[in-house]
JSON list of C-alpha atoms in Angstrom, two decimals:
[
{"chain": "A", "resi": 28, "resn": "MET", "atom": "CA", "xyz": [107.05, 39.58, 137.22]},
{"chain": "A", "resi": 29, "resn": "THR", "atom": "CA", "xyz": [105.63, 35.88, 137.75]},
{"chain": "A", "resi": 30, "resn": "GLN", "atom": "CA", "xyz": [102.22, 34.87, 137.79]},
{"chain": "A", "resi": 31, "resn": "PRO", "atom": "CA", "xyz": [100.40, 32.33, 140.67]},
{"chain": "A", "resi": 32, "resn": "VAL", "atom": "CA", "xyz": [99.22, 29.76, 139.28]},
{"chain": "A", "resi": 33, "resn": "SER", "atom": "CA", "xyz": [95.55, 29.19, 138.06]},
{"chain": "A", "resi": 34, "resn": "GLY", "atom": "CA", "xyz": [92.97, 29.84, 140.83]},
{"chain": "A", "resi": 35, "resn": "PHE", "atom": "CA", "xyz": [95.04, 30.89, 143.21]},
{"chain": "A", "resi": 36, "resn": "ARG", "atom": "CA", "xyz": [94.22, 34.46, 142.95]},
{"chain": "A", "resi": 37, "resn": "ALA", "atom": "CA", "xyz": [91.02, 34.14, 143.29]},
{"chain": "A", "resi": 38, "resn": "ARG", "atom": "CA", "xyz": [91.47, 31.90, 146.57]},
{"chain": "A", "resi": 39, "resn": "LEU", "atom": "CA", "xyz": [93.36, 35.00, 147.78]},
{"chain": "A", "resi": 40, "resn": "ASP", "atom": "CA", "xyz": [90.84, 37.80, 146.98]},
{"chain": "A", "resi": 41, "resn": "ALA", "atom": "CA", "xyz": [87.83, 34.98, 148.96]},
{"chain": "A", "resi": 42, "resn": "LEU", "atom": "CA", "xyz": [90.04, 35.66, 151.67]},
{"chain": "A", "resi": 43, "resn": "ALA", "atom": "CA", "xyz": [88.60, 37.63, 155.10]},
{"chain": "A", "resi": 44, "resn": "PRO", "atom": "CA", "xyz": [91.35, 40.46, 155.59]},
{"chain": "A", "resi": 45, "resn": "VAL", "atom": "CA", "xyz": [92.75, 38.88, 158.36]},
{"chain": "A", "resi": 46, "resn": "ARG", "atom": "CA", "xyz": [93.60, 35.91, 157.12]},
{"chain": "A", "resi": 47, "resn": "ARG", "atom": "CA", "xyz": [95.27, 37.92, 154.16]},
{"chain": "A", "resi": 48, "resn": "THR", "atom": "CA", "xyz": [97.90, 39.21, 156.30]},
{"chain": "A", "resi": 49, "resn": "ALA", "atom": "CA", "xyz": [97.72, 36.37, 157.69]},
{"chain": "A", "resi": 50, "resn": "PHE", "atom": "CA", "xyz": [98.85, 35.19, 153.94]},
{"chain": "A", "resi": 51, "resn": "MET", "atom": "CA", "xyz": [101.49, 38.44, 154.13]},
{"chain": "A", "resi": 52, "resn": "ALA", "atom": "CA", "xyz": [103.10, 37.70, 157.19]},
{"chain": "A", "resi": 53, "resn": "ALA", "atom": "CA", "xyz": [103.86, 34.02, 156.88]},
{"chain": "A", "resi": 54, "resn": "LEU", "atom": "CA", "xyz": [105.30, 35.01, 153.19]},
{"chain": "A", "resi": 55, "resn": "THR", "atom": "CA", "xyz": [107.47, 37.90, 154.85]},
{"chain": "A", "resi": 56, "resn": "GLU", "atom": "CA", "xyz": [108.64, 35.79, 157.43]},
{"chain": "A", "resi": 57, "resn": "ARG", "atom": "CA", "xyz": [110.53, 33.62, 154.90]},
{"chain": "A", "resi": 58, "resn": "LEU", "atom": "CA", "xyz": [111.61, 37.17, 153.16]},
{"chain": "A", "resi": 59, "resn": "LEU", "atom": "CA", "xyz": [113.48, 38.17, 155.96]},
{"chain": "A", "resi": 60, "resn": "PRO", "atom": "CA", "xyz": [116.86, 36.16, 156.54]},
{"chain": "A", "resi": 61, "resn": "ASN", "atom": "CA", "xyz": [117.20, 37.80, 153.50]},
{"chain": "A", "resi": 62, "resn": "ALA", "atom": "CA", "xyz": [117.72, 41.37, 154.72]},
{"chain": "A", "resi": 63, "resn": "GLY", "atom": "CA", "xyz": [119.68, 39.65, 157.53]},
{"chain": "A", "resi": 64, "resn": "PHE", "atom": "CA", "xyz": [122.27, 38.42, 154.96]},
{"chain": "A", "resi": 65, "resn": "TYR", "atom": "CA", "xyz": [122.49, 41.51, 152.68]},
{"chain": "A", "resi": 66, "resn": "ALA", "atom": "CA", "xyz": [123.76, 43.23, 156.32]},
{"chain": "A", "resi": 67, "resn": "GLU", "atom": "CA", "xyz": [125.76, 40.52, 157.47]},
{"chain": "A", "resi": 68, "resn": "ALA", "atom": "CA", "xyz": [127.42, 41.41, 153.81]},
{"chain": "A", "resi": 69, "resn": "ASN", "atom": "CA", "xyz": [127.80, 44.89, 154.23]},
{"chain": "A", "resi": 70, "resn": "GLY", "atom": "CA", "xyz": [129.72, 44.32, 157.97]},
{"chain": "A", "resi": 71, "resn": "THR", "atom": "CA", "xyz": [126.19, 46.19, 159.32]},
{"chain": "A", "resi": 72, "resn": "ALA", "atom": "CA", "xyz": [125.64, 43.80, 161.87]},
{"chain": "A", "resi": 73, "resn": "SER", "atom": "CA", "xyz": [125.10, 39.84, 161.70]},
{"chain": "A", "resi": 74, "resn": "ALA", "atom": "CA", "xyz": [122.32, 37.74, 159.50]},
{"chain": "A", "resi": 75, "resn": "LEU", "atom": "CA", "xyz": [120.94, 36.10, 162.74]},
{"chain": "A", "resi": 76, "resn": "ASP", "atom": "CA", "xyz": [120.67, 39.61, 164.37]},
{"chain": "A", "resi": 77, "resn": "THR", "atom": "CA", "xyz": [119.06, 41.38, 161.36]},
{"chain": "A", "resi": 78, "resn": "THR", "atom": "CA", "xyz": [116.95, 39.21, 161.21]},
{"chain": "A", "resi": 79, "resn": "ARG", "atom": "CA", "xyz": [115.83, 38.64, 164.72]},
{"chain": "A", "resi": 80, "resn": "GLU", "atom": "CA", "xyz": [115.48, 42.36, 164.76]},
{"chain": "A", "resi": 81, "resn": "LEU", "atom": "CA", "xyz": [113.00, 42.51, 162.12]},
{"chain": "A", "resi": 82, "resn": "ARG", "atom": "CA", "xyz": [111.00, 39.62, 163.26]},
{"chain": "A", "resi": 83, "resn": "LYS", "atom": "CA", "xyz": [110.83, 41.11, 166.40]},
{"chain": "A", "resi": 84, "resn": "LEU", "atom": "CA", "xyz": [108.41, 44.17, 164.29]},
{"chain": "A", "resi": 85, "resn": "LEU", "atom": "CA", "xyz": [106.74, 40.93, 162.26]},
{"chain": "A", "resi": 86, "resn": "ASP", "atom": "CA", "xyz": [105.90, 39.33, 166.05]},
{"chain": "A", "resi": 87, "resn": "LEU", "atom": "CA", "xyz": [103.78, 42.09, 166.38]},
{"chain": "A", "resi": 88, "resn": "VAL", "atom": "CA", "xyz": [101.41, 42.26, 163.81]},
{"chain": "A", "resi": 89, "resn": "TRP", "atom": "CA", "xyz": [100.87, 38.14, 164.31]},
{"chain": "A", "resi": 90, "resn": "GLU", "atom": "CA", "xyz": [99.99, 39.33, 167.97]},
{"chain": "A", "resi": 91, "resn": "GLN", "atom": "CA", "xyz": [97.38, 42.35, 166.42]},
{"chain": "A", "resi": 92, "resn": "LEU", "atom": "CA", "xyz": [95.95, 39.38, 163.81]},
{"chain": "A", "resi": 93, "resn": "ARG", "atom": "CA", "xyz": [95.80, 36.64, 167.12]},
{"chain": "A", "resi": 94, "resn": "VAL", "atom": "CA", "xyz": [94.38, 39.54, 169.86]},
{"chain": "A", "resi": 95, "resn": "ARG", "atom": "CA", "xyz": [91.97, 41.63, 167.43]},
{"chain": "A", "resi": 96, "resn": "ASP", "atom": "CA", "xyz": [92.14, 44.36, 171.13]},
{"chain": "A", "resi": 97, "resn": "ALA", "atom": "CA", "xyz": [95.32, 44.76, 171.25]},
{"chain": "A", "resi": 98, "resn": "LYS", "atom": "CA", "xyz": [96.96, 48.14, 171.32]},
{"chain": "A", "resi": 99, "resn": "ILE", "atom": "CA", "xyz": [100.00, 48.46, 168.83]},
{"chain": "A", "resi": 100, "resn": "ASP", "atom": "CA", "xyz": [101.31, 51.63, 167.68]},
{"chain": "A", "resi": 101, "resn": "PHE", "atom": "CA", "xyz": [101.74, 50.48, 164.22]},
{"chain": "A", "resi": 102, "resn": "SER", "atom": "CA", "xyz": [102.46, 53.82, 162.58]},
{"chain": "A", "resi": 103, "resn": "LEU", "atom": "CA", "xyz": [105.39, 54.08, 165.01]},
{"chain": "A", "resi": 104, "resn": "GLN", "atom": "CA", "xyz": [106.86, 50.12, 163.70]},
{"chain": "A", "resi": 105, "resn": "ALA", "atom": "CA", "xyz": [106.87, 51.02, 159.79]},
{"chain": "A", "resi": 106, "resn": "GLU", "atom": "CA", "xyz": [108.84, 54.18, 161.55]},
{"chain": "A", "resi": 107, "resn": "LYS", "atom": "CA", "xyz": [111.13, 51.98, 162.51]},
{"chain": "A", "resi": 108, "resn": "VAL", "atom": "CA", "xyz": [111.43, 49.13, 159.75]},
{"chain": "A", "resi": 109, "resn": "THR", "atom": "CA", "xyz": [112.80, 52.15, 157.49]},
{"chain": "A", "resi": 110, "resn": "ALA", "atom": "CA", "xyz": [116.03, 51.75, 159.70]},
{"chain": "A", "resi": 111, "resn": "PHE", "atom": "CA", "xyz": [116.76, 48.35, 157.72]},
{"chain": "A", "resi": 112, "resn": "GLU", "atom": "CA", "xyz": [116.24, 49.79, 154.48]},
{"chain": "A", "resi": 113, "resn": "PRO", "atom": "CA", "xyz": [119.34, 49.70, 151.48]},
{"chain": "A", "resi": 114, "resn": "ALA", "atom": "CA", "xyz": [120.65, 52.61, 150.36]},
{"chain": "A", "resi": 115, "resn": "GLU", "atom": "CA", "xyz": [118.88, 54.40, 148.01]},
{"chain": "A", "resi": 116, "resn": "ASP", "atom": "CA", "xyz": [122.07, 54.23, 145.61]},
{"chain": "A", "resi": 117, "resn": "ASP", "atom": "CA", "xyz": [123.23, 50.18, 146.00]},
{"chain": "A", "resi": 118, "resn": "ASP", "atom": "CA", "xyz": [120.91, 48.53, 143.29]},
{"chain": "A", "resi": 119, "resn": "SER", "atom": "CA", "xyz": [123.31, 45.41, 144.14]},
{"chain": "A", "resi": 120, "resn": "PHE", "atom": "CA", "xyz": [121.24, 41.80, 144.06]},
{"chain": "A", "resi": 121, "resn": "GLY", "atom": "CA", "xyz": [121.56, 41.57, 147.87]},
{"chain": "A", "resi": 122, "resn": "ALA", "atom": "CA", "xyz": [120.11, 44.93, 148.56]},
{"chain": "A", "resi": 123, "resn": "ARG", "atom": "CA", "xyz": [117.27, 44.37, 146.01]},
{"chain": "A", "resi": 124, "resn": "ARG", "atom": "CA", "xyz": [116.42, 41.43, 148.05]},
{"chain": "A", "resi": 125, "resn": "ALA", "atom": "CA", "xyz": [116.98, 43.40, 151.25]},
{"chain": "A", "resi": 126, "resn": "LEU", "atom": "CA", "xyz": [114.27, 45.78, 150.62]},
{"chain": "A", "resi": 127, "resn": "GLU", "atom": "CA", "xyz": [111.95, 43.55, 148.79]},
{"chain": "A", "resi": 128, "resn": "ALA", "atom": "CA", "xyz": [111.88, 41.89, 152.75]},
{"chain": "A", "resi": 129, "resn": "VAL", "atom": "CA", "xyz": [111.49, 45.03, 153.97]},
{"chain": "A", "resi": 130, "resn": "MET", "atom": "CA", "xyz": [108.76, 46.48, 151.66]},
{"chain": "A", "resi": 131, "resn": "ALA", "atom": "CA", "xyz": [107.02, 42.91, 152.30]},
{"chain": "A", "resi": 132, "resn": "LEU", "atom": "CA", "xyz": [107.31, 44.24, 156.10]},
{"chain": "A", "resi": 133, "resn": "THR", "atom": "CA", "xyz": [106.05, 48.19, 156.15]},
{"chain": "A", "resi": 134, "resn": "ALA", "atom": "CA", "xyz": [102.81, 46.24, 153.56]},
{"chain": "A", "resi": 135, "resn": "CYS", "atom": "CA", "xyz": [102.07, 44.15, 156.78]},
{"chain": "A", "resi": 136, "resn": "ILE", "atom": "CA", "xyz": [102.19, 46.88, 159.06]},
{"chain": "A", "resi": 137, "resn": "ASP", "atom": "CA", "xyz": [100.36, 49.52, 156.56]},
{"chain": "A", "resi": 138, "resn": "VAL", "atom": "CA", "xyz": [97.50, 47.34, 156.34]},
{"chain": "A", "resi": 139, "resn": "LEU", "atom": "CA", "xyz": [96.68, 47.06, 159.65]},
{"chain": "A", "resi": 140, "resn": "ILE", "atom": "CA", "xyz": [96.86, 50.88, 159.15]},
{"chain": "A", "resi": 141, "resn": "SER", "atom": "CA", "xyz": [94.08, 51.04, 156.08]},
{"chain": "A", "resi": 142, "resn": "GLU", "atom": "CA", "xyz": [93.14, 48.06, 154.36]},
{"chain": "A", "resi": 143, "resn": "GLU", "atom": "CA", "xyz": [94.70, 47.01, 151.03]},
{"chain": "A", "resi": 144, "resn": "PRO", "atom": "CA", "xyz": [93.55, 43.98, 149.31]},
{"chain": "A", "resi": 145, "resn": "GLU", "atom": "CA", "xyz": [95.64, 44.00, 146.78]},
{"chain": "A", "resi": 146, "resn": "ALA", "atom": "CA", "xyz": [98.75, 43.78, 149.06]},
{"chain": "A", "resi": 147, "resn": "ALA", "atom": "CA", "xyz": [98.91, 39.80, 149.25]},
{"chain": "A", "resi": 148, "resn": "LEU", "atom": "CA", "xyz": [98.99, 39.30, 145.64]},
{"chain": "A", "resi": 149, "resn": "LYS", "atom": "CA", "xyz": [101.56, 41.78, 145.47]},
{"chain": "A", "resi": 150, "resn": "ILE", "atom": "CA", "xyz": [103.45, 39.81, 148.47]},
{"chain": "A", "resi": 151, "resn": "SER", "atom": "CA", "xyz": [102.77, 37.07, 146.08]},
{"chain": "A", "resi": 152, "resn": "ARG", "atom": "CA", "xyz": [104.16, 38.37, 143.28]},
{"chain": "A", "resi": 153, "resn": "LEU", "atom": "CA", "xyz": [107.52, 39.79, 144.78]},
{"chain": "A", "resi": 154, "resn": "SER", "atom": "CA", "xyz": [108.78, 37.08, 147.08]},
{"chain": "A", "resi": 155, "resn": "ALA", "atom": "CA", "xyz": [108.46, 34.93, 143.54]},
{"chain": "A", "resi": 156, "resn": "ASP", "atom": "CA", "xyz": [110.25, 37.18, 141.30]},
{"chain": "A", "resi": 157, "resn": "GLY", "atom": "CA", "xyz": [112.55, 37.22, 143.83]},
{"chain": "A", "resi": 158, "resn": "VAL", "atom": "CA", "xyz": [113.76, 33.49, 142.93]},
{"chain": "A", "resi": 159, "resn": "ARG", "atom": "CA", "xyz": [113.25, 34.47, 139.81]},
{"chain": "A", "resi": 160, "resn": "ALA", "atom": "CA", "xyz": [115.22, 37.13, 139.87]},
{"chain": "A", "resi": 161, "resn": "LEU", "atom": "CA", "xyz": [118.03, 34.40, 141.04]},
{"chain": "A", "resi": 162, "resn": "ILE", "atom": "CA", "xyz": [117.92, 31.70, 138.57]},
{"chain": "A", "resi": 163, "resn": "ASP", "atom": "CA", "xyz": [118.01, 34.45, 136.26]},
{"chain": "A", "resi": 164, "resn": "LEU", "atom": "CA", "xyz": [121.48, 35.52, 137.68]},
{"chain": "A", "resi": 165, "resn": "GLN", "atom": "CA", "xyz": [123.14, 31.83, 137.83]},
{"chain": "A", "resi": 166, "resn": "ALA", "atom": "CA", "xyz": [121.59, 31.74, 134.04]},
{"chain": "A", "resi": 167, "resn": "GLY", "atom": "CA", "xyz": [123.77, 34.39, 132.99]},
{"chain": "A", "resi": 168, "resn": "GLU", "atom": "CA", "xyz": [123.68, 35.93, 129.47]},
{"chain": "A", "resi": 169, "resn": "GLY", "atom": "CA", "xyz": [123.22, 34.31, 126.06]},
{"chain": "A", "resi": 170, "resn": "ILE", "atom": "CA", "xyz": [120.53, 32.17, 126.64]},
{"chain": "A", "resi": 171, "resn": "GLU", "atom": "CA", "xyz": [116.97, 32.24, 124.90]},
{"chain": "A", "resi": 172, "resn": "GLN", "atom": "CA", "xyz": [113.81, 33.90, 126.76]},
{"chain": "A", "resi": 173, "resn": "GLU", "atom": "CA", "xyz": [111.90, 30.91, 126.17]},
{"chain": "A", "resi": 174, "resn": "ALA", "atom": "CA", "xyz": [114.55, 28.38, 127.28]},
{"chain": "A", "resi": 175, "resn": "LEU", "atom": "CA", "xyz": [115.44, 30.94, 129.82]},
{"chain": "A", "resi": 176, "resn": "GLU", "atom": "CA", "xyz": [111.45, 30.31, 130.99]},
{"chain": "A", "resi": 177, "resn": "ALA", "atom": "CA", "xyz": [111.34, 26.78, 131.11]},
{"chain": "A", "resi": 178, "resn": "MET", "atom": "CA", "xyz": [114.88, 27.00, 133.39]},
{"chain": "A", "resi": 179, "resn": "ILE", "atom": "CA", "xyz": [112.34, 29.13, 136.03]},
{"chain": "A", "resi": 180, "resn": "ARG", "atom": "CA", "xyz": [110.01, 27.31, 136.17]},
{"chain": "A", "resi": 181, "resn": "GLU", "atom": "CA", "xyz": [111.48, 23.79, 136.71]},
{"chain": "A", "resi": 182, "resn": "HIS", "atom": "CA", "xyz": [114.57, 25.60, 138.67]},
{"chain": "A", "resi": 183, "resn": "PRO", "atom": "CA", "xyz": [114.02, 23.76, 142.50]},
{"chain": "A", "resi": 184, "resn": "LEU", "atom": "CA", "xyz": [113.76, 27.19, 144.08]},
{"chain": "A", "resi": 185, "resn": "MET", "atom": "CA", "xyz": [110.78, 28.17, 141.67]},
{"chain": "A", "resi": 186, "resn": "ILE", "atom": "CA", "xyz": [108.81, 24.75, 142.43]},
{"chain": "A", "resi": 187, "resn": "ASP", "atom": "CA", "xyz": [110.19, 25.48, 146.71]},
{"chain": "A", "resi": 188, "resn": "GLU", "atom": "CA", "xyz": [108.26, 28.94, 146.20]},
{"chain": "A", "resi": 189, "resn": "ARG", "atom": "CA", "xyz": [104.90, 28.10, 144.38]},
{"chain": "A", "resi": 190, "resn": "ASP", "atom": "CA", "xyz": [104.46, 24.62, 146.87]},
{"chain": "A", "resi": 191, "resn": "PHE", "atom": "CA", "xyz": [105.28, 27.31, 150.12]},
{"chain": "A", "resi": 192, "resn": "GLN", "atom": "CA", "xyz": [102.44, 29.86, 148.74]},
{"chain": "A", "resi": 193, "resn": "ASP", "atom": "CA", "xyz": [99.98, 27.21, 147.73]},
{"chain": "A", "resi": 194, "resn": "ALA", "atom": "CA", "xyz": [101.06, 25.19, 151.47]},
{"chain": "A", "resi": 195, "resn": "VAL", "atom": "CA", "xyz": [99.97, 28.67, 153.56]},
{"chain": "A", "resi": 196, "resn": "LEU", "atom": "CA", "xyz": [97.38, 29.78, 152.09]},
{"chain": "A", "resi": 197, "resn": "GLU", "atom": "CA", "xyz": [95.46, 26.40, 152.26]},
{"chain": "A", "resi": 198, "resn": "SER", "atom": "CA", "xyz": [96.98, 27.23, 155.45]},
{"chain": "A", "resi": 199, "resn": "VAL", "atom": "CA", "xyz": [95.26, 30.14, 156.10]},
{"chain": "A", "resi": 200, "resn": "GLU", "atom": "CA", "xyz": [92.20, 28.86, 154.17]},
{"chain": "A", "resi": 201, "resn": "ALA", "atom": "CA", "xyz": [91.23, 27.11, 156.90]},
{"chain": "A", "resi": 202, "resn": "PRO", "atom": "CA", "xyz": [87.55, 27.29, 158.46]},
{"chain": "A", "resi": 203, "resn": "GLN", "atom": "CA", "xyz": [88.65, 27.96, 162.39]},
{"chain": "A", "resi": 204, "resn": "LEU", "atom": "CA", "xyz": [91.89, 28.88, 163.46]},
{"chain": "A", "resi": 205, "resn": "SER", "atom": "CA", "xyz": [93.11, 27.88, 166.83]},
{"chain": "A", "resi": 206, "resn": "ARG", "atom": "CA", "xyz": [96.14, 29.15, 168.60]},
{"chain": "A", "resi": 207, "resn": "ASP", "atom": "CA", "xyz": [97.65, 26.06, 168.16]},
{"chain": "A", "resi": 208, "resn": "ASP", "atom": "CA", "xyz": [96.92, 27.08, 163.97]},
{"chain": "A", "resi": 209, "resn": "TRP", "atom": "CA", "xyz": [98.82, 30.55, 164.63]},
{"chain": "A", "resi": 210, "resn": "ARG", "atom": "CA", "xyz": [101.55, 29.47, 165.97]},
{"chain": "A", "resi": 211, "resn": "ALA", "atom": "CA", "xyz": [101.64, 26.91, 162.89]},
{"chain": "A", "resi": 212, "resn": "LEU", "atom": "CA", "xyz": [101.12, 28.66, 160.44]},
{"chain": "A", "resi": 213, "resn": "LYS", "atom": "CA", "xyz": [103.78, 31.17, 161.63]},
{"chain": "A", "resi": 214, "resn": "GLN", "atom": "CA", "xyz": [106.87, 28.63, 161.90]},
{"chain": "A", "resi": 215, "resn": "LEU", "atom": "CA", "xyz": [105.36, 27.61, 158.43]},
{"chain": "A", "resi": 216, "resn": "GLY", "atom": "CA", "xyz": [106.74, 31.12, 157.16]},
{"chain": "A", "resi": 217, "resn": "ARG", "atom": "CA", "xyz": [109.77, 30.44, 159.05]},
{"chain": "A", "resi": 218, "resn": "ASN", "atom": "CA", "xyz": [110.32, 28.02, 156.72]},
{"chain": "A", "resi": 219, "resn": "GLU", "atom": "CA", "xyz": [113.51, 26.26, 159.42]},
{"chain": "A", "resi": 220, "resn": "ASP", "atom": "CA", "xyz": [114.50, 29.79, 158.50]},
{"chain": "A", "resi": 221, "resn": "VAL", "atom": "CA", "xyz": [115.29, 29.29, 155.40]},
{"chain": "A", "resi": 222, "resn": "SER", "atom": "CA", "xyz": [114.42, 31.67, 153.16]},
{"chain": "A", "resi": 223, "resn": "ASN", "atom": "CA", "xyz": [112.79, 32.09, 149.58]},
{"chain": "A", "resi": 224, "resn": "LEU", "atom": "CA", "xyz": [116.27, 32.08, 148.04]},
{"chain": "A", "resi": 225, "resn": "GLY", "atom": "CA", "xyz": [117.29, 29.18, 149.70]},
{"chain": "A", "resi": 226, "resn": "LEU", "atom": "CA", "xyz": [119.58, 30.44, 152.60]},
{"chain": "A", "resi": 227, "resn": "SER", "atom": "CA", "xyz": [120.27, 29.06, 155.54]},
{"chain": "A", "resi": 228, "resn": "LEU", "atom": "CA", "xyz": [120.12, 31.19, 158.83]},
{"chain": "A", "resi": 229, "resn": "GLN", "atom": "CA", "xyz": [121.47, 27.94, 160.64]},
{"chain": "A", "resi": 230, "resn": "ASP", "atom": "CA", "xyz": [124.44, 27.66, 158.24]}
]
């Protein structure tokens, strides 16, 4: 598993539950296009339409974070997410990345039902591990482990992953989060519709 940079976990653990959930939601925004592209590859729906449907569910998480007394039935929303899970017997690269997106969204909903302090770290690692899996796949067989690890650390997608998570963490550490700050955090998560794997909904 890819480990966060030094001090990252301590900062994440120090966040209030609402801030940790906001961190999770921002990372999940960036993962959702992967589920969209999987659906498109299977002919189920377009990448854009699937991502939009998933984002409607994630929007409810953002609403709950901004409006603390919002009355949203998250148990019902959790049931809706399961419709986007890949088939259990599909172990393809795309299916695994789609499942990661669904798992992240489910985790965001679950922590609003019952607090899970480790959930934010799990999504952090899940996102980074997806990038690692892509680099590993592209490297092919026959490369020594030490060389592969160096390749993963120095790969532009992994550098971008670390920078992105650092930027999100820094944003949720702000002393106060205004309405505009929440909006900016959500936009940061959407990453101009480019996923952690570098897949763009705009192409």
